[in-house]
PDB file of C-alpha atoms in Angstrom:
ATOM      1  CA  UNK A1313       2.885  -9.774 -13.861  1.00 74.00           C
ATOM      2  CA  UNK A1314       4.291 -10.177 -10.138  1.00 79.00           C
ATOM      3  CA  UNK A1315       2.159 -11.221  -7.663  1.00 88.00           C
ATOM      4  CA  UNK A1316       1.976 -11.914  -3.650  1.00 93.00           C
ATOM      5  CA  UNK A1317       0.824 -14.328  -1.676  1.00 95.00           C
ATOM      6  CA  UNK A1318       0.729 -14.144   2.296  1.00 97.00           C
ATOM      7  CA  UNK A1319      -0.708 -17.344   3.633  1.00 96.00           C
ATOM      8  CA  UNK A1320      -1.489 -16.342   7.050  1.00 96.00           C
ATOM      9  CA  UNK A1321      -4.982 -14.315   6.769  1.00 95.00           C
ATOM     10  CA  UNK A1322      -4.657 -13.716  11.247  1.00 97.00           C
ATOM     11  CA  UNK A1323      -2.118 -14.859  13.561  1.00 97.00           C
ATOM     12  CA  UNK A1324      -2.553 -14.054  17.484  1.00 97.00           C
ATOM     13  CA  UNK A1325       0.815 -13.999  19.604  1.00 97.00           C
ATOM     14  CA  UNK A1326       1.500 -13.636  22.855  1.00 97.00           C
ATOM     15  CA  UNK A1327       3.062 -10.680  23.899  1.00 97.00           C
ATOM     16  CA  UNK A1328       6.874 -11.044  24.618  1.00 97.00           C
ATOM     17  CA  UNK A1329       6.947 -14.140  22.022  1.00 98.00           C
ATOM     18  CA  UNK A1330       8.145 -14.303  18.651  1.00 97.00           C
ATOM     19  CA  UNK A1331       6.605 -12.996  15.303  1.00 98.00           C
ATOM     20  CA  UNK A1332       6.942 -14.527  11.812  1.00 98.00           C
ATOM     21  CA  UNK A1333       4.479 -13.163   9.292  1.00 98.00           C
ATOM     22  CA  UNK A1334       4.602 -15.115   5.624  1.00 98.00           C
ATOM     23  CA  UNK A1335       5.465 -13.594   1.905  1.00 97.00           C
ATOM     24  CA  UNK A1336       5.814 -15.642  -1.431  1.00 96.00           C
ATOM     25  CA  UNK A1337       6.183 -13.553  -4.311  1.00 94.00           C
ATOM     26  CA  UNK A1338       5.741 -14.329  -8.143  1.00 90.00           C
ATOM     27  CA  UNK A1339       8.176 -12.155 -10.357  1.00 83.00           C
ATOM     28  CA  UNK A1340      11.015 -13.286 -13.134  1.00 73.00           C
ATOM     29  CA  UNK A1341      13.544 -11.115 -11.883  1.00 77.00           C
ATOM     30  CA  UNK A1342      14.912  -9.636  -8.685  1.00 77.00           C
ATOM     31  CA  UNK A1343      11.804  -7.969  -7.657  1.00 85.00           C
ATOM     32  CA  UNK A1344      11.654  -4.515  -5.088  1.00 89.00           C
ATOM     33  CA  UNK A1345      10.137  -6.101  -1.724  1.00 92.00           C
ATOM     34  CA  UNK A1346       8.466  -3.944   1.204  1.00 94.00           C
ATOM     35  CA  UNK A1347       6.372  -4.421   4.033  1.00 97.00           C
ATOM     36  CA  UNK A1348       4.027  -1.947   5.307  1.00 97.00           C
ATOM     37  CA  UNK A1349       1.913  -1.983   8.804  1.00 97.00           C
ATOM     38  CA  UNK A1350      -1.268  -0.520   8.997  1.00 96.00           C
ATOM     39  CA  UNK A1351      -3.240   0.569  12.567  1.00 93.00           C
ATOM     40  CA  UNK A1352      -6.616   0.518  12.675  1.00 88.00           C
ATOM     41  CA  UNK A1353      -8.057   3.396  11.078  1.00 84.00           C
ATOM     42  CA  UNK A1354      -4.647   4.679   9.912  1.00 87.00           C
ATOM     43  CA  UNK A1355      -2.792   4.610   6.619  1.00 89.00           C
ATOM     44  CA  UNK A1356      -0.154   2.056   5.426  1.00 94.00           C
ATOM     45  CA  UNK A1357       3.510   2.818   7.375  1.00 94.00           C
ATOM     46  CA  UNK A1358       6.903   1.202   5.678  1.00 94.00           C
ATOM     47  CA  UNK A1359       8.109  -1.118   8.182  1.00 96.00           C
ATOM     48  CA  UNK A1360      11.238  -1.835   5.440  1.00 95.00           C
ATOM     49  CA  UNK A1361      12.157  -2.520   2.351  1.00 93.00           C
ATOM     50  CA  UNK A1362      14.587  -4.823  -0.153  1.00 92.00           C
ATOM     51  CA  UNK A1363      16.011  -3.649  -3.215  1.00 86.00           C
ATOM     52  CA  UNK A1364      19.774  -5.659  -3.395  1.00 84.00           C
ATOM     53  CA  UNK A1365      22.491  -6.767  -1.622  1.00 87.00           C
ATOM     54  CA  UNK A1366      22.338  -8.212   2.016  1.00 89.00           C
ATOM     55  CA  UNK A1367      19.595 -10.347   2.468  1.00 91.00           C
ATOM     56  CA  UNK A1368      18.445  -9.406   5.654  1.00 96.00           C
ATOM     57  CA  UNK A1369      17.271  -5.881   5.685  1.00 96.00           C
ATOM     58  CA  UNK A1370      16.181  -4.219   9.330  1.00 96.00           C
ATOM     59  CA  UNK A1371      13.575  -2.117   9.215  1.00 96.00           C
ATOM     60  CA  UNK A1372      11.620   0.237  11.989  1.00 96.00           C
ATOM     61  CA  UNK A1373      10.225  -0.494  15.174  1.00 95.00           C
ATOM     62  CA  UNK A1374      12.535  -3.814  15.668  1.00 96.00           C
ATOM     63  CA  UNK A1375      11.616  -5.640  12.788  1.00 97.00           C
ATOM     64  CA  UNK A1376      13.413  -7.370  10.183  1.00 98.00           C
ATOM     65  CA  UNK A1377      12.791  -9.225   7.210  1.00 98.00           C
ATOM     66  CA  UNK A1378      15.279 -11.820   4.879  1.00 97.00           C
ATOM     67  CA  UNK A1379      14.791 -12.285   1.010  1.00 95.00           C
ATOM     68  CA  UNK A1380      14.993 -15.992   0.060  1.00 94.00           C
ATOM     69  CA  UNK A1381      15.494 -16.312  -3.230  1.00 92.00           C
ATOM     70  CA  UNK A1382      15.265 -20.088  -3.563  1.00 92.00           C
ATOM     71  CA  UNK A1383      11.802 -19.889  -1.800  1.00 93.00           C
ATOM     72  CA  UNK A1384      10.619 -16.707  -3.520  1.00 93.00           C
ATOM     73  CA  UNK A1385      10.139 -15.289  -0.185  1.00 95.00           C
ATOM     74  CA  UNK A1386      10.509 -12.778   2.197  1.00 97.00           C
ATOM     75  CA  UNK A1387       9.541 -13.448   5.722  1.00 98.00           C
ATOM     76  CA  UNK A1388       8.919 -10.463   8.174  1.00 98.00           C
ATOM     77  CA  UNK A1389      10.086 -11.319  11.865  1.00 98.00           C
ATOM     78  CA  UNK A1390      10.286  -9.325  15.424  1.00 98.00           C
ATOM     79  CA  UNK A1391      11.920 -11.549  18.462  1.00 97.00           C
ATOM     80  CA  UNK A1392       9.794  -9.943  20.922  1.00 97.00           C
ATOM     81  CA  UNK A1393       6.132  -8.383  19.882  1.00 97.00           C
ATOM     82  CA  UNK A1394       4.845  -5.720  22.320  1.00 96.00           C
ATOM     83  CA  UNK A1395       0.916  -5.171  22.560  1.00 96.00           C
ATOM     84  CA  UNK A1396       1.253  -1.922  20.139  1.00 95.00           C
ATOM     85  CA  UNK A1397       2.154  -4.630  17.050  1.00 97.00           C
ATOM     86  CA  UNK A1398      -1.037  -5.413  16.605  1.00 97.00           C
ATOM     87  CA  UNK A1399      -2.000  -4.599  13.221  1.00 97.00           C
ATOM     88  CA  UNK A1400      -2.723  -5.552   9.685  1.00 97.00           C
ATOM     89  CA  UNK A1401       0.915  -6.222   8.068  1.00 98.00           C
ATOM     90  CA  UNK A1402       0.684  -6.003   3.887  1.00 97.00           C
ATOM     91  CA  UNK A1403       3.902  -7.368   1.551  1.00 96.00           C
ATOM     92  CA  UNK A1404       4.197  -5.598  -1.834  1.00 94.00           C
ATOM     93  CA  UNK A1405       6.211  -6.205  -4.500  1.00 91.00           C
ATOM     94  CA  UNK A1406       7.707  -3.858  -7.524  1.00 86.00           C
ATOM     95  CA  UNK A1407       8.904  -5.184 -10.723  1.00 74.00           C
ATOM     96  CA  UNK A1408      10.714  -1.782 -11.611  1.00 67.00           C
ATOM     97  CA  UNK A1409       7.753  -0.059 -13.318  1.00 73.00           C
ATOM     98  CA  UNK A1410       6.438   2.006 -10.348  1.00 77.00           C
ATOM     99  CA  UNK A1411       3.575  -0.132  -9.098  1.00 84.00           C
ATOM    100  CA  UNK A1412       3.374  -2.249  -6.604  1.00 89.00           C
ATOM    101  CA  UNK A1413       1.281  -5.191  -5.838  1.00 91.00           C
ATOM    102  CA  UNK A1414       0.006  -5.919  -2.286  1.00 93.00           C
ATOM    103  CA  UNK A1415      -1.009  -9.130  -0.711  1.00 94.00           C
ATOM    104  CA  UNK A1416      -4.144  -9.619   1.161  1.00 95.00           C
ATOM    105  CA  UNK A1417      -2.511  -8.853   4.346  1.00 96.00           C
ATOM    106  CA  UNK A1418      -2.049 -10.470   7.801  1.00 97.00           C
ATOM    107  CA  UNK A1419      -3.847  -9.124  10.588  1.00 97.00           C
ATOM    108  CA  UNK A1420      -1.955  -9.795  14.239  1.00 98.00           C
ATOM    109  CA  UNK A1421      -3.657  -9.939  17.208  1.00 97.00           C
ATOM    110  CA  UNK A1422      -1.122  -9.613  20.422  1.00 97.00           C
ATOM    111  CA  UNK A1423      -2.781 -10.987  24.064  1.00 96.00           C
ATOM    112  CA  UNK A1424      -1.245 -10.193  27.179  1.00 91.00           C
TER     113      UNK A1424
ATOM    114  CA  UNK B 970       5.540  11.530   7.861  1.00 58.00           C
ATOM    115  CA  UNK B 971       5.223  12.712   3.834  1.00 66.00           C
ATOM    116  CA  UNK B 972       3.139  15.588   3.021  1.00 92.00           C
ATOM    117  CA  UNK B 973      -0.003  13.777   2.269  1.00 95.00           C
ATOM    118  CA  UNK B 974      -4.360  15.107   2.822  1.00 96.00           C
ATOM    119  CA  UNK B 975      -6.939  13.132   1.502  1.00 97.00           C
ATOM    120  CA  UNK B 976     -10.583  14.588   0.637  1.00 97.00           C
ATOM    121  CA  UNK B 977     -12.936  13.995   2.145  1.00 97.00           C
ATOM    122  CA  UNK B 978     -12.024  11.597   4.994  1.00 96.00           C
ATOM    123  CA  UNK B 979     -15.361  10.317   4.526  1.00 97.00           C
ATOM    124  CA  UNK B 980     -18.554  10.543   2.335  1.00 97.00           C
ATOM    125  CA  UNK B 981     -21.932   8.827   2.355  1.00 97.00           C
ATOM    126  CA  UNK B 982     -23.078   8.903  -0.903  1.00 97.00           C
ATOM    127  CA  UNK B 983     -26.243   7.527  -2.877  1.00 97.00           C
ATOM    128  CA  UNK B 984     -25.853   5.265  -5.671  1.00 97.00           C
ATOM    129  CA  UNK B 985     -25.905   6.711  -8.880  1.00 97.00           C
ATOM    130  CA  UNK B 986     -24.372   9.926  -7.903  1.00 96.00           C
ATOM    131  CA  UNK B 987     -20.911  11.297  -8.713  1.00 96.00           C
ATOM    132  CA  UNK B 988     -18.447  11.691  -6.414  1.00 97.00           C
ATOM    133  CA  UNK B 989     -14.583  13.051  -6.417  1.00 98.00           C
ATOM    134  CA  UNK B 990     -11.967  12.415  -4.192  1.00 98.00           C
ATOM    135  CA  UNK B 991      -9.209  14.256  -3.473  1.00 98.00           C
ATOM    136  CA  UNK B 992      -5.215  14.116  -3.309  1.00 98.00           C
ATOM    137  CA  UNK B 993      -2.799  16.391  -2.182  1.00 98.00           C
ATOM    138  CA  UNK B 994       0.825  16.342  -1.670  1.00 97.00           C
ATOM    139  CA  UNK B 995       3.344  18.906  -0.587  1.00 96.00           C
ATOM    140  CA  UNK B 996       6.159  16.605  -1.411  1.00 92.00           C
ATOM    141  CA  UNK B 997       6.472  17.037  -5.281  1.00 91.00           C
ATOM    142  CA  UNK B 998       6.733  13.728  -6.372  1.00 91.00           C
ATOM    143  CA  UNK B 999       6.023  12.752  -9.318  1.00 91.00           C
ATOM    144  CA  UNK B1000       3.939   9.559  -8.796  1.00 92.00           C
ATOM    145  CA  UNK B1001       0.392   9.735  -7.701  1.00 95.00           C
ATOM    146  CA  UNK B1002      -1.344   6.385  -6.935  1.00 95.00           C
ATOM    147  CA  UNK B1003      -5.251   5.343  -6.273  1.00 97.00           C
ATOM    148  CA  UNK B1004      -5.739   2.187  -3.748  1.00 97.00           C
ATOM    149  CA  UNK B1005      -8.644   1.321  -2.873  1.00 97.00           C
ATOM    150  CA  UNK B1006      -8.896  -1.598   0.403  1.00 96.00           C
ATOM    151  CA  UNK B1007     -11.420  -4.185   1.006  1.00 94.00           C
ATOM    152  CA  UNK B1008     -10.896  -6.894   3.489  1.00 88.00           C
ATOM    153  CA  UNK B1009      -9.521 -10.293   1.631  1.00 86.00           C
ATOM    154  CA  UNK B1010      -7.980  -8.193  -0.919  1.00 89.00           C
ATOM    155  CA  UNK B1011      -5.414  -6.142   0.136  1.00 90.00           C
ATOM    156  CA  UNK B1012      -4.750  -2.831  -1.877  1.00 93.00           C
ATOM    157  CA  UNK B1013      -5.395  -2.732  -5.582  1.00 94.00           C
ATOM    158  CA  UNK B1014      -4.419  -0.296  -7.847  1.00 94.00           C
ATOM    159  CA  UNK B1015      -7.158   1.808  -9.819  1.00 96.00           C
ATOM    160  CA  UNK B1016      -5.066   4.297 -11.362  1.00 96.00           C
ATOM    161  CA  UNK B1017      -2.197   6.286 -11.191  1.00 94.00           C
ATOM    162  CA  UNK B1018      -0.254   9.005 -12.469  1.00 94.00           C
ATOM    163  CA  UNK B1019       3.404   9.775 -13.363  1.00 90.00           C
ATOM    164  CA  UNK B1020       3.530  13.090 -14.330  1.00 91.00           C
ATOM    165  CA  UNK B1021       1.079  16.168 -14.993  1.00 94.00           C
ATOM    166  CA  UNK B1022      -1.469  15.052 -16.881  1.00 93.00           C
ATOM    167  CA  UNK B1023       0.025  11.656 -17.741  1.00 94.00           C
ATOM    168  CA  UNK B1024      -2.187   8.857 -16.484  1.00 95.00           C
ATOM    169  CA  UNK B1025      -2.507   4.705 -16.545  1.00 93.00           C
ATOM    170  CA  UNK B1026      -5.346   2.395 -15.590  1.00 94.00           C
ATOM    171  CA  UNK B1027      -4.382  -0.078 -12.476  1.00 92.00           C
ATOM    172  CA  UNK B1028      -5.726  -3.282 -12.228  1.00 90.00           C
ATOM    173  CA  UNK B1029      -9.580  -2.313 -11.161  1.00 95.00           C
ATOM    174  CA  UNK B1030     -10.409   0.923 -13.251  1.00 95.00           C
ATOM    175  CA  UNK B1031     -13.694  -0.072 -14.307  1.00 96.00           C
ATOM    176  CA  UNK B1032     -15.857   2.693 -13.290  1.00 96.00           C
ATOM    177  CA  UNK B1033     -13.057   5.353 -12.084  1.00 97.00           C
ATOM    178  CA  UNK B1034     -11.383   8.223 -13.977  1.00 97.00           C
ATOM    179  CA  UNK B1035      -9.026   9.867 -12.406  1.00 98.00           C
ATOM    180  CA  UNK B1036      -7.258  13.793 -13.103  1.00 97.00           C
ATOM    181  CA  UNK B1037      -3.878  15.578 -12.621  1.00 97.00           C
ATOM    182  CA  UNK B1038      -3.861  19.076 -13.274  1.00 96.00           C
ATOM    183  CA  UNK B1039      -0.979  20.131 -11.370  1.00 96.00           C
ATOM    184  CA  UNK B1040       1.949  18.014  -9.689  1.00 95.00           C
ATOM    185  CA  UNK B1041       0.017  18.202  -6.222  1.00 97.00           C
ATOM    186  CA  UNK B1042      -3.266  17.250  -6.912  1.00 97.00           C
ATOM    187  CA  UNK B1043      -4.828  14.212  -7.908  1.00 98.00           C
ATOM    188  CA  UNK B1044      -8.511  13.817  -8.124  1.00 98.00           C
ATOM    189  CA  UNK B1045     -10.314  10.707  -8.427  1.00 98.00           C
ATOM    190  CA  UNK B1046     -13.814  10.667  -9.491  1.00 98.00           C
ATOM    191  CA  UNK B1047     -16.435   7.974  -9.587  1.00 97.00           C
ATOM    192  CA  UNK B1048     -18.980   8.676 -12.212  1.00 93.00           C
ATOM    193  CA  UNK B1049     -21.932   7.012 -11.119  1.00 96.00           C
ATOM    194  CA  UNK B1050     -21.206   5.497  -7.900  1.00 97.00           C
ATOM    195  CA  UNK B1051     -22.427   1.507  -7.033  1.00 97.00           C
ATOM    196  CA  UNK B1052     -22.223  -0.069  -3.867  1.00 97.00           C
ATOM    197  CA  UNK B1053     -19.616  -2.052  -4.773  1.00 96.00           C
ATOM    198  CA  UNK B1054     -17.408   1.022  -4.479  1.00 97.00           C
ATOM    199  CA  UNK B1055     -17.909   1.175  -1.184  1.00 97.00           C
ATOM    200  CA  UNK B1056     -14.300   0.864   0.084  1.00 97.00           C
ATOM    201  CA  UNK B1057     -11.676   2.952   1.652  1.00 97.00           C
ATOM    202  CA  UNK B1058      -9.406   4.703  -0.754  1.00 98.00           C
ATOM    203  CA  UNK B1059      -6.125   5.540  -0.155  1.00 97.00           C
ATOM    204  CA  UNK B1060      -3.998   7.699  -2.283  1.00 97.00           C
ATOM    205  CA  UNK B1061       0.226   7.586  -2.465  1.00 95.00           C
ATOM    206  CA  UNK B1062       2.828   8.959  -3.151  1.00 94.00           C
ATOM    207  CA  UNK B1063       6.493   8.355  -4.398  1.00 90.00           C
ATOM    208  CA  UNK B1064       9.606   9.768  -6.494  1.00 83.00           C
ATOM    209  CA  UNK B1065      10.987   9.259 -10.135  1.00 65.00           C
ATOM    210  CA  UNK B1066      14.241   7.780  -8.521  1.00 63.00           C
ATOM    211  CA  UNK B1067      14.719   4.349  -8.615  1.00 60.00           C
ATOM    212  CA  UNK B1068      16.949   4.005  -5.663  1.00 57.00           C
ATOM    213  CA  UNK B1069      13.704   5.639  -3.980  1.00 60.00           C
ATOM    214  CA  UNK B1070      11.271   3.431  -4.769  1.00 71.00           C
ATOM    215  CA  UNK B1071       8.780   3.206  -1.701  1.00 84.00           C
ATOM    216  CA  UNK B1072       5.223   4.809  -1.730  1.00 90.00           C
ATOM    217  CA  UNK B1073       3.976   7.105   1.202  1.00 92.00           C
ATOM    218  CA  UNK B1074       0.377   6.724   2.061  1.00 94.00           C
ATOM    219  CA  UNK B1075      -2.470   9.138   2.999  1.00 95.00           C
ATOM    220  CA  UNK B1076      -4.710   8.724   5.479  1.00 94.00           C
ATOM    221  CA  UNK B1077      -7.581   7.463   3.309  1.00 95.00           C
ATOM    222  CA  UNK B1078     -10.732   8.066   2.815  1.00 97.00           C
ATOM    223  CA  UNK B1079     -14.092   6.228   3.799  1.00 97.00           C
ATOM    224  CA  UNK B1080     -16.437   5.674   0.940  1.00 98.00           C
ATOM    225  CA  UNK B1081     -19.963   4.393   1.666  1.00 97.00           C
ATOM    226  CA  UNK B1082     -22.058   4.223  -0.950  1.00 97.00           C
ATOM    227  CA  UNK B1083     -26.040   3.385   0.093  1.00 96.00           C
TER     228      UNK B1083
END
């Protein structure tokens, strides 16, 4: 069964800087790879997705996100983070059956 | 933003009691999907549904059933409710096509169970 891992429980940024958020995934094949963001108090929004080709997929709101298969990963980044990314950020991963499993989730914290 | 209402957005309940939530979509898709979220864990999967009246356990279905009567509705229903079930559910959404293989999210509901 496919499973993901995101190592980074919080992360605080400054606002302006950089934002890498962490995804390892465990899955034989070439597995289906999203994020989602959640608000507080809202539902889970797709921020992108991977199914195949290029590895670096662009998603909404400025963010991308490059599969590495070598490192079973797939890092979610924004160049500059603006106080309204902060939010919980889930990985999931499909293995082509309909389901997907969701890491633990990274919650960002963004100070002026 | 997909056609999706969860409810009740949230419930206080007593343990021991039943309780059913509720999903509806206006999208017609044909996959219907439980969540419930609890911090440390992410979303798990209690059950789901592809189809009218076609059903599968996820990976915490201990103490759920869950119900499809008609392609927009999805009812899940805790039998005897235990504070452990206190969580927030979400319920989603998403189509038979493979080249369309994200899920769309409701807005959850809040479970409290005393």
């Amino acid at each position: 069964a496919q499973s993901v891992t995101q190592p980074d429980i919080h992360i605080t940024v400054s606002e302006g800087a950089s934002l890498e958020l962490r995804c390892n995934y465990s899955y034989g094949a070439t597995p289906y790879l999203f994020w989602y963001v959640q608000s507080p108090g809202q539902g889970l929004q797709l921020l992108l997705k991977y199914f195949s080709g290029d590895t670096l997929v662009q998603g909404i709101k400025g963010f991308e996100a490059e599969f590495k298969r070598s490192q079973s990963s797939f890092n979610l980044r924004k160049p500059s983070v603006h106080w309204s990314d902060a939010a919980e950020y889930f990985c999931a991963v499909g293995a082509g059956d309909y389901k997907l499993s969701f890491g633990a989730g990274t919650t960002v914290t963004v100070r002026a | 933003d997909a056609g999706i209402t969860q409810s009740p957005r949230h419930k206080v309940t007593e343990t021991g009691t039943p309780v059913t939530l509720r999903c509806h979509q206006t999208e017609n898709h044909r996959y219907m999907y439980w969540y419930r979220q609890d911090p440390g864990h992410g979303l798990r999967l209690i059950h789901y549904s592809y189809g009218v009246k076609d059903t599968d356990k996820g990976e915490v279905s201990d103490g759920y059933s869950v119900s499809r009567s008609k392609t927009e509705d999805f009812l899940l229903t805790l039998e005897s409710a235990t504070s452990s079930q206190t969580s927030v559910y979400f319920c989603a959404i998403s189509e038979s096509d493979r080249s369309n293989y994200e899920q769309y999210f409701g807005p959850g509901t809040r479970l409290t169970v005393t």
